[in-house]
Short mmCIF file of C-alpha atoms and ligand atoms in Angstrom, two decimals:
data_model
loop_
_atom_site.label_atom_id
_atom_site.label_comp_id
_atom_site.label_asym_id
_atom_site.label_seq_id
_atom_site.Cartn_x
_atom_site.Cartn_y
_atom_site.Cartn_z
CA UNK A 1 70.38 188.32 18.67
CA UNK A 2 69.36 184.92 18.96
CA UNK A 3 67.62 182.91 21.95
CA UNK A 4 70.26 180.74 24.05
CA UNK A 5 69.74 177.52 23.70
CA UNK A 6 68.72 175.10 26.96
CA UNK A 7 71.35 172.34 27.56
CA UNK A 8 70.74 170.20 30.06
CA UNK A 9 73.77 168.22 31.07
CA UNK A 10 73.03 165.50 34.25
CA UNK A 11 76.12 164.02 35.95
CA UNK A 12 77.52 167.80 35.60
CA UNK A 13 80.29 167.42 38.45
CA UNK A 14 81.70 164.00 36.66
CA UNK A 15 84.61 163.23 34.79
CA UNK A 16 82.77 163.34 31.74
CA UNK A 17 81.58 166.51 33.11
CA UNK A 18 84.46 168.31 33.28
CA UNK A 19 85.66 167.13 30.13
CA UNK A 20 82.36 168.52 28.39
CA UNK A 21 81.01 171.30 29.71
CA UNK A 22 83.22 173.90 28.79
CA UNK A 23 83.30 172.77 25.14
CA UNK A 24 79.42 173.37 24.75
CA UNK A 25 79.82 176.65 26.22
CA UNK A 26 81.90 177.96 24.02
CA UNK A 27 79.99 176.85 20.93
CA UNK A 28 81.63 173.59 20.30
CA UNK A 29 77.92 171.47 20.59
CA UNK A 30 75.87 173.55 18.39
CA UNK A 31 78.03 176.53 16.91
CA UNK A 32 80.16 179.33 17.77
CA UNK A 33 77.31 181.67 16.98
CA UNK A 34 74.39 179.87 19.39
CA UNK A 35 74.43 181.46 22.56
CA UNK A 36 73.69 178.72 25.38
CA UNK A 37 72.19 178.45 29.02
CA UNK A 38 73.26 175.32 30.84
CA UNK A 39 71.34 173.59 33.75
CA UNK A 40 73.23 171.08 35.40
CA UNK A 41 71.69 168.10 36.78
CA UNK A 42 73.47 166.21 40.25
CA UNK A 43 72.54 164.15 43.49
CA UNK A 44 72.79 165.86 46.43
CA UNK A 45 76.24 164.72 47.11
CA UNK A 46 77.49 165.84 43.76
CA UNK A 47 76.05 169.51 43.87
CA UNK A 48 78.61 171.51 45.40
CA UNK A 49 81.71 169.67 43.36
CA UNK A 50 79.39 171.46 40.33
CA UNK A 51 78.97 174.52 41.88
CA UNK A 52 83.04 174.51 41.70
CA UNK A 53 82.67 173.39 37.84
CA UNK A 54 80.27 176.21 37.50
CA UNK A 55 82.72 178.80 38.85
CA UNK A 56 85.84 177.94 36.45
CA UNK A 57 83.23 178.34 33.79
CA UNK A 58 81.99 181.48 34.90
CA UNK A 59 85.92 182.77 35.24
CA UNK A 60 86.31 181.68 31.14
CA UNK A 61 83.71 184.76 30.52
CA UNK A 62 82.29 182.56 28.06
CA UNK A 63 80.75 184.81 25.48
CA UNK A 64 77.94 182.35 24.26
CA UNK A 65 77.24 181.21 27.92
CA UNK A 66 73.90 183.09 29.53
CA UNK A 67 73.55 181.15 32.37
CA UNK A 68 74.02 178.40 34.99
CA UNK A 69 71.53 176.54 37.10
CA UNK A 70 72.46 174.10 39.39
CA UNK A 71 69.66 171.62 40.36
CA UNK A 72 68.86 168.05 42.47
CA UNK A 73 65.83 168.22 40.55
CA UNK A 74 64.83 166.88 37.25
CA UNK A 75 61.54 168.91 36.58
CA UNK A 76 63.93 172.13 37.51
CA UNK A 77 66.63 170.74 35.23
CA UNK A 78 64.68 169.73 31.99
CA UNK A 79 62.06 172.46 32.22
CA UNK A 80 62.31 174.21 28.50
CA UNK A 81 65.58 172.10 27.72
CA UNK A 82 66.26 171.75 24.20
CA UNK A 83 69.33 169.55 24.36
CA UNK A 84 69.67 167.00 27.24
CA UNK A 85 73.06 165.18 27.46
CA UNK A 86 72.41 162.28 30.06
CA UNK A 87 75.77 161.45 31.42
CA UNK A 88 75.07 160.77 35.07
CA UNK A 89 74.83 157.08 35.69
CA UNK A 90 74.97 154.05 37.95
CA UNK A 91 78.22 152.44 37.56
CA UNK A 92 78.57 148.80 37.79
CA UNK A 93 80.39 147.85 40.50
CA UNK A 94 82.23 144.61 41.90
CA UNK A 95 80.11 141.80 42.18
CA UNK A 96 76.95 143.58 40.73
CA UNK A 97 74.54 141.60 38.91
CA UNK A 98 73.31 142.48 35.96
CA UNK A 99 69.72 142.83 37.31
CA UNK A 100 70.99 145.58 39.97
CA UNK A 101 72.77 147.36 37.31
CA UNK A 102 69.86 147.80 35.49
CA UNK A 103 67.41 148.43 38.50
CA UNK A 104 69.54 150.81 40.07
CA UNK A 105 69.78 152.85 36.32
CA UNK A 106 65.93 152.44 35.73
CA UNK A 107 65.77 154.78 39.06
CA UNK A 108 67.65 157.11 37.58
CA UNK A 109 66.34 157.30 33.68
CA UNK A 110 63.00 156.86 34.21
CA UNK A 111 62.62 159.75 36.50
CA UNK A 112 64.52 161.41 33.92
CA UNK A 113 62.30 160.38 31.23
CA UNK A 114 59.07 161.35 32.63
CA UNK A 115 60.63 165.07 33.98
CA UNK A 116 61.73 165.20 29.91
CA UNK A 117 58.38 164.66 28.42
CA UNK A 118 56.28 166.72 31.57
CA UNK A 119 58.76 169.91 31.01
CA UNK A 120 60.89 170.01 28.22
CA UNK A 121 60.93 172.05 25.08
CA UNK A 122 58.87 170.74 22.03
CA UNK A 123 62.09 170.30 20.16
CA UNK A 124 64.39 168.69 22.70
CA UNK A 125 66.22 166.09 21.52
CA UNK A 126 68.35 163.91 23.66
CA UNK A 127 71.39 162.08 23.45
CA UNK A 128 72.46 159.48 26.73
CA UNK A 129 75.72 159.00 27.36
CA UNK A 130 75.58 157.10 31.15
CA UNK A 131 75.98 153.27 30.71
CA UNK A 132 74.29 150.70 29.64
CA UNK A 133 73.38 153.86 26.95
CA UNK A 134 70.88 151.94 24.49
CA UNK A 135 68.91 150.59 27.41
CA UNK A 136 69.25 153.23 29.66
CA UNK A 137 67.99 155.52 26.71
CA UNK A 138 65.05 152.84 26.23
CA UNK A 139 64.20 153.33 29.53
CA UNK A 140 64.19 157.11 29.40
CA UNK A 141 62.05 157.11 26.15
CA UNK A 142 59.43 154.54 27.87
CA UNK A 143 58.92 157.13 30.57
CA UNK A 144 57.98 160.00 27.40
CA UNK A 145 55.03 158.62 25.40
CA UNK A 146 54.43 162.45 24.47
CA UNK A 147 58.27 163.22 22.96
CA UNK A 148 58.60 161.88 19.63
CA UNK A 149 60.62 157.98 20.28
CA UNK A 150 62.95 159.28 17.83
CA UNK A 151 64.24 162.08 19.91
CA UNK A 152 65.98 159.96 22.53
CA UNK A 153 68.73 158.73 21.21
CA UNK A 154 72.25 156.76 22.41
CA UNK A 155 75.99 157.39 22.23
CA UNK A 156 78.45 155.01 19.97
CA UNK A 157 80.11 158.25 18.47
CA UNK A 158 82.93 158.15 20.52
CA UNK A 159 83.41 153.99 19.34
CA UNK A 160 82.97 155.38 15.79
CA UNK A 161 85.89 157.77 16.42
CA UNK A 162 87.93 155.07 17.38
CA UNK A 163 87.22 152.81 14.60
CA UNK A 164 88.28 155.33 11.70
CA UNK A 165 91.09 156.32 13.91
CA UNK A 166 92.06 152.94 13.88
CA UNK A 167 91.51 152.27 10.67
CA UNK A 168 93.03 155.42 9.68
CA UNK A 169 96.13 154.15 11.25
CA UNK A 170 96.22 150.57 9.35
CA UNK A 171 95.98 152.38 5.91
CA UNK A 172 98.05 155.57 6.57
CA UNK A 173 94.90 157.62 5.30
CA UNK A 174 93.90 160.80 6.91
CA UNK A 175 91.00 160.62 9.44
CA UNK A 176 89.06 162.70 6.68
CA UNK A 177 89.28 160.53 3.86
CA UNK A 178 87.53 157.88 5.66
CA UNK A 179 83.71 158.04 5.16
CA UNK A 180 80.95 155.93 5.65
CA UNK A 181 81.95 153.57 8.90
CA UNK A 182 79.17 152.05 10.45
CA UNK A 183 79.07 150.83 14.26
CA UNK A 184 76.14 148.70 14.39
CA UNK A 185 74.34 147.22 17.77
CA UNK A 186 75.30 147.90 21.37
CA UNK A 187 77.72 150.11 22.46
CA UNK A 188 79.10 147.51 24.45
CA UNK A 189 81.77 144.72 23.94
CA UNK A 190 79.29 143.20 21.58
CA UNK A 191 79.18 146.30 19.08
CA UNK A 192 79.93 145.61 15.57
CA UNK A 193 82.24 148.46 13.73
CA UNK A 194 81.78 147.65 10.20
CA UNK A 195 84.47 148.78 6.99
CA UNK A 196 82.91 146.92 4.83
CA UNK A 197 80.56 149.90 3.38
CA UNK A 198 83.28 152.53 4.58
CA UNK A 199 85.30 154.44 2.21
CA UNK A 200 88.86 155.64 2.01
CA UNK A 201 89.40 158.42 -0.10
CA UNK A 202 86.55 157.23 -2.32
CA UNK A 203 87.74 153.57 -2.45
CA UNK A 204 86.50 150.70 -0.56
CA UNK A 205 87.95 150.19 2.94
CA UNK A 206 87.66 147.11 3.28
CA UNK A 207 89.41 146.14 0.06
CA UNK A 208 91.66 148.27 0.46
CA UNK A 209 92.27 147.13 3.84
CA UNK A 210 92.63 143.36 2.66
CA UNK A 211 93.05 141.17 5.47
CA UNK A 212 89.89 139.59 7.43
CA UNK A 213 92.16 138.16 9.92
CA UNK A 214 93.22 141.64 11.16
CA UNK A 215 89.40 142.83 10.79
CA UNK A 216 88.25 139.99 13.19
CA UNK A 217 91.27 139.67 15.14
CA UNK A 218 92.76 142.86 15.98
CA UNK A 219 90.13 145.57 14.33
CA UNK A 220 87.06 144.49 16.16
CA UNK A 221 88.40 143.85 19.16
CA UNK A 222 90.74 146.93 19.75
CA UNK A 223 87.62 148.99 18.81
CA UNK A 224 85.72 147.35 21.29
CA UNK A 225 87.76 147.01 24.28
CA UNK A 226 89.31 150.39 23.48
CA UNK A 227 87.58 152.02 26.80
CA UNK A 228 89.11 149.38 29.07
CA UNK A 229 92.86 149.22 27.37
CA UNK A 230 92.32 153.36 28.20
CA UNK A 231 91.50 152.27 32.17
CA UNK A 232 94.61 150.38 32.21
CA UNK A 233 96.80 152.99 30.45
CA UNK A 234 95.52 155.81 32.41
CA UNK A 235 94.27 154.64 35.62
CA UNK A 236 90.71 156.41 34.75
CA UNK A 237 88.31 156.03 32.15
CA UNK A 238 88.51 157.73 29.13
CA UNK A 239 86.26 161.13 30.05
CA UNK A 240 87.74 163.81 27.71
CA UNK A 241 87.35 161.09 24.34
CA UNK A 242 83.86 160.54 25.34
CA UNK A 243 82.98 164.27 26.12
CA UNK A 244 84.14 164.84 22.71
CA UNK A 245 82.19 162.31 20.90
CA UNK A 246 78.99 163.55 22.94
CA UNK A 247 79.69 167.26 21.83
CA UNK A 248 80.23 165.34 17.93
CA UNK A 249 77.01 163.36 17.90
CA UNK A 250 75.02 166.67 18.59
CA UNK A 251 76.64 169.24 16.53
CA UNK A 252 76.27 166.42 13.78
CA UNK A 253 72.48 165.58 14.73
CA UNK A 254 71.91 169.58 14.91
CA UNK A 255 74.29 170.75 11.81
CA UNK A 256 73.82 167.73 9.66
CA UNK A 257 75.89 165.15 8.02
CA UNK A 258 78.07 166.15 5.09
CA UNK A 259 77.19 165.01 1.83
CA UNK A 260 78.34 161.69 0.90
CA UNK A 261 79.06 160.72 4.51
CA UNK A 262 76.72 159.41 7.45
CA UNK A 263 77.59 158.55 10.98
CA UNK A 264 76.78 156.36 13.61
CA UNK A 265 74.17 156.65 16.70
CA UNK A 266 71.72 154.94 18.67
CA UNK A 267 68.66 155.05 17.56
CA UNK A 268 65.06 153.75 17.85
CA UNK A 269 64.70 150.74 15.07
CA UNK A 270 62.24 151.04 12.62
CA UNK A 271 62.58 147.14 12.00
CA UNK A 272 65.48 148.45 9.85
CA UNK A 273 67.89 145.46 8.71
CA UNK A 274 66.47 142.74 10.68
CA UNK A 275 67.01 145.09 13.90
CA UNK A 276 63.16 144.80 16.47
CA UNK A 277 61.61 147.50 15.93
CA UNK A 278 61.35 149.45 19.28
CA UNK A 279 65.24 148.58 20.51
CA UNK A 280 67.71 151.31 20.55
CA UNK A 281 70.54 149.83 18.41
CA UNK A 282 73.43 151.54 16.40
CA UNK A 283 72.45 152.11 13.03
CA UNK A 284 74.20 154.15 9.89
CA UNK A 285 72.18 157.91 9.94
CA UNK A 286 72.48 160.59 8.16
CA UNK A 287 71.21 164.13 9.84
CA UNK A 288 69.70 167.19 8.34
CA UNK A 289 67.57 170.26 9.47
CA UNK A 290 67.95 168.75 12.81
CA UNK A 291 66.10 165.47 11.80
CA UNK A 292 68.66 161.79 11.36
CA UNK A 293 67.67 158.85 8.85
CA UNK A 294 68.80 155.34 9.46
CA UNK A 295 71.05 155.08 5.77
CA UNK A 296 68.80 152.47 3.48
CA UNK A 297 69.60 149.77 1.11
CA UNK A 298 72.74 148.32 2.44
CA UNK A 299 74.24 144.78 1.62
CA UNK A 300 75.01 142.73 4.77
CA UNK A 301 77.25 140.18 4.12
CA UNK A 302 77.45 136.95 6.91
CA UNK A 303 80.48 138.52 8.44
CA UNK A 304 78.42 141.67 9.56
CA UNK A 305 75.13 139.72 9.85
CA UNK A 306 76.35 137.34 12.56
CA UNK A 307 77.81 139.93 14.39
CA UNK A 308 75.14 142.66 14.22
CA UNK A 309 72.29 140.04 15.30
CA UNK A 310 75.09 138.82 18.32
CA UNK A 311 74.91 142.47 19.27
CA UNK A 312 71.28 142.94 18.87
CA UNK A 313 70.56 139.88 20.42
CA UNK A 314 71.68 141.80 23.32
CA UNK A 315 69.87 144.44 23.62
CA UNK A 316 66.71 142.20 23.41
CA UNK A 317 68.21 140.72 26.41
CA UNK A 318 68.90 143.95 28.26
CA UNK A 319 65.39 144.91 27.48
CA UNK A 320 63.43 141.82 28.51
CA UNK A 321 65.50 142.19 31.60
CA UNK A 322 64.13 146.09 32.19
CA UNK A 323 60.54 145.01 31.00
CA UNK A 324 60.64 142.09 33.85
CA UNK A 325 61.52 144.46 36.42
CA UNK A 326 58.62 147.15 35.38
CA UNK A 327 60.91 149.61 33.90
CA UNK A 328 59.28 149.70 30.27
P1 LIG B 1 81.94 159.69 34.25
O1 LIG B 1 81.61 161.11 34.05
O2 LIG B 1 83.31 159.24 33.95
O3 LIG B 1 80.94 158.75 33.42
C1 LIG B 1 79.54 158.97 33.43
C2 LIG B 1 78.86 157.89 32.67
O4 LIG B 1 79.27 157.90 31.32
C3 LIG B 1 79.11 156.47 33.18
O5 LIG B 1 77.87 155.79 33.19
C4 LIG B 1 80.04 155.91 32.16
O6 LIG B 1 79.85 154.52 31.98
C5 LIG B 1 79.51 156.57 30.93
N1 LIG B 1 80.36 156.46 29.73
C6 LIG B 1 79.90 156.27 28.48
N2 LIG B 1 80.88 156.18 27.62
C7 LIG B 1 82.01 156.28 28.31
C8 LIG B 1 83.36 156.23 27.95
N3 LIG B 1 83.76 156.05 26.73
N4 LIG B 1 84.28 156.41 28.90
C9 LIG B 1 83.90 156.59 30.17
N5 LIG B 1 82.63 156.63 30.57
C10 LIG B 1 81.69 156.47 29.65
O7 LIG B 1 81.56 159.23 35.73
P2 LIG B 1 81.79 159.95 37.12
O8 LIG B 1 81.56 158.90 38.12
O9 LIG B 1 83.02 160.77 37.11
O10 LIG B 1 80.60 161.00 37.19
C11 LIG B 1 79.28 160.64 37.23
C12 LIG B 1 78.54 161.79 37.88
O11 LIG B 1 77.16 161.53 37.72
C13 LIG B 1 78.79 161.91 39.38
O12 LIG B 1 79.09 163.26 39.65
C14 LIG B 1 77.45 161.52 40.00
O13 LIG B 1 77.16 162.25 41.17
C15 LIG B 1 76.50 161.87 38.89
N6 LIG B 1 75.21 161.23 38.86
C16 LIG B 1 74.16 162.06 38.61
C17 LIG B 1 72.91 161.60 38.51
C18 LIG B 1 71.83 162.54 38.24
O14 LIG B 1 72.09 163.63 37.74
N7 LIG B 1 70.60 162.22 38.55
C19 LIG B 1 72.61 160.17 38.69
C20 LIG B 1 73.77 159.36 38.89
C21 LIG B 1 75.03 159.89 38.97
P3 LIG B 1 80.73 153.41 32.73
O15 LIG B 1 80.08 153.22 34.07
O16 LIG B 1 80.59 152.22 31.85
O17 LIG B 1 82.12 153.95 32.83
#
């Protein structure tokens, strides 16, 4: 029988929450043969609303699940974790500056951070989900000199769902015969989702797709304002999408990539096309044996270099801001 496996999941009584916990335990995050225990991270005022998530999941007689533990704590939380999933966040809210936003998130993540590197497992890796994700996983990974940089890591698998979905409905393809999509940057409104290395059943998306007015035009921007044309659709943000793009970036990170293909996450830049080293930025990886590699040797034309360096540009910003305020 094998050890469970330590997920940590912050934010547990959220929307996202809701929407995720019962997938990783029953095997969806790392496999249906890895038994799991989950500790669930809240603020005081979020602890008994998990308590209640924690007793539907204990009435689904999970048979991979060997344990809850609820926790205000983060050194209780991450002690021995081997997956975090940082959800929990500071949303912005009317008339919030920028500055606030990320103060008020630096209070949370660094904490975080440091709790990660004083008392997690040797092998945790960690994936943050809670917006603004690259910075807030910047500031997380400042706060863990010991854990290997590349371990912390950012979420822009749920935008690089949406851009083969997309994509897959422009060309009538099947969602698996696209391979190779990139999103590159921030996952914010500045992220780039790029076809022009992406395949469709083995031939070139993007000449396939023949038509940069609906790539710049319609493409790009659906893709990137996809999260707030789901707020005004469903009166609430889009928790179950997301949940299921964090439950794909780690079963990909953990399982590997398939052969041929790569995906899409946030990772530390090794000064990788023209990206500062240091920033957590979208890149192309491919995973295996639990270990990811930013994809190598691509051609950027000046349609993807203008807009990757807009979105980079960015994050430079968002961390200069967090450095200023003593965050990194
Ligand atoms: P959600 O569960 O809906 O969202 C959580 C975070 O995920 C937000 O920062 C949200 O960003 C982000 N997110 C990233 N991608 C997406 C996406 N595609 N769609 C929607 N959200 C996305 O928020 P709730 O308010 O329902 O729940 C948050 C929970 O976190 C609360 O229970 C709160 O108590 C808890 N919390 C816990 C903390 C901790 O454990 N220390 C700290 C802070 C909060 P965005 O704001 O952009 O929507």
């Amino acid at each position: 029988t094998r050890t469970p496996v330590n997920v940590t999941v912050t934010g547990a009584a959220g929307q996202i929450g809701y929407a995720l916990l019962f997938r990783i335990a029953s095997g969806h995050l790392l496999g249906s043969d890895v038994p799991v225990k989950l500790r669930l991270l809240e603020i005081p005022q979020g602890l008994k609303a998990a308590e209640g998530t924690a007793m539907e999941l204990d009435d689904c007689a999970f048979p991979l699940l060997r344990g809850i533990e609820i926790t205000d704590d983060p050194d209780v939380a991450f002690d021995g974790a081997n997956v975090a999933l940082l959800v929990g966040a500071r949303p912005r809210t009317k008339g919030m500056e920028r500055g606030d936003l990320l103060a008020a998130n630096g209070g949370i993540f660094k904490p975080q951070g440091k709790a990660i590197n004083d008392h997690a497992a040797d092998d945790i890796k960690v994936l943050v989900v809670g917006n603004p994700a690259n910075t807030n996983a910047l500031i997380a990974r400042s706060a863990a000199p010991d854990v290997p940089a590349e371990r912390f890591t950012a979420m822009t698998r749920l935008d690089h769902n949406r851009a083969i979905s997309q994509l897959a409905a422009k060309t009538g393809a099947a969602v698996s015969d696209i391979k190779r999509l990139t999103i590159w940057g921030n996952h914010s409104a500045t992220q780039y989702p790029d076809i022009f290395h992406a395949e469709i059943a083995g031939k070139n998306a993007a000449e396939t797709v023949n038509d940069e007015t609906w790539l710049a035009d319609t493409f790009i921007p659906t893709v990137a304002k996809r999260g707030a044309a789901i707020i005004e659709a469903r009166g609430a943000s889009s928790a179950a999408s997301a949940a299921n793009a964090a439950i794909d970036h780690v079963y990909t990170w953990v399982n590997g990539t398939a052969e041929g293909d790569w995906t899409s996450m946030g990772v530390v830049s090794d000064g990788s096309y023209g990206v500062a080293e240091g920033l957590i930025s979208s890149f192309p990886v491919t995973t295996k044996g639990g270990a990811y590699e930013i994809v190598q040797g691509l051609e950027i034309n000046d349609f993807s270099r203008t807009r990757i360096d807009a979105s980079v540009k960015e994050l430079a910003d968002e961390r200069d801001a967090v450095r200023e305020l003593g965050l990194i």
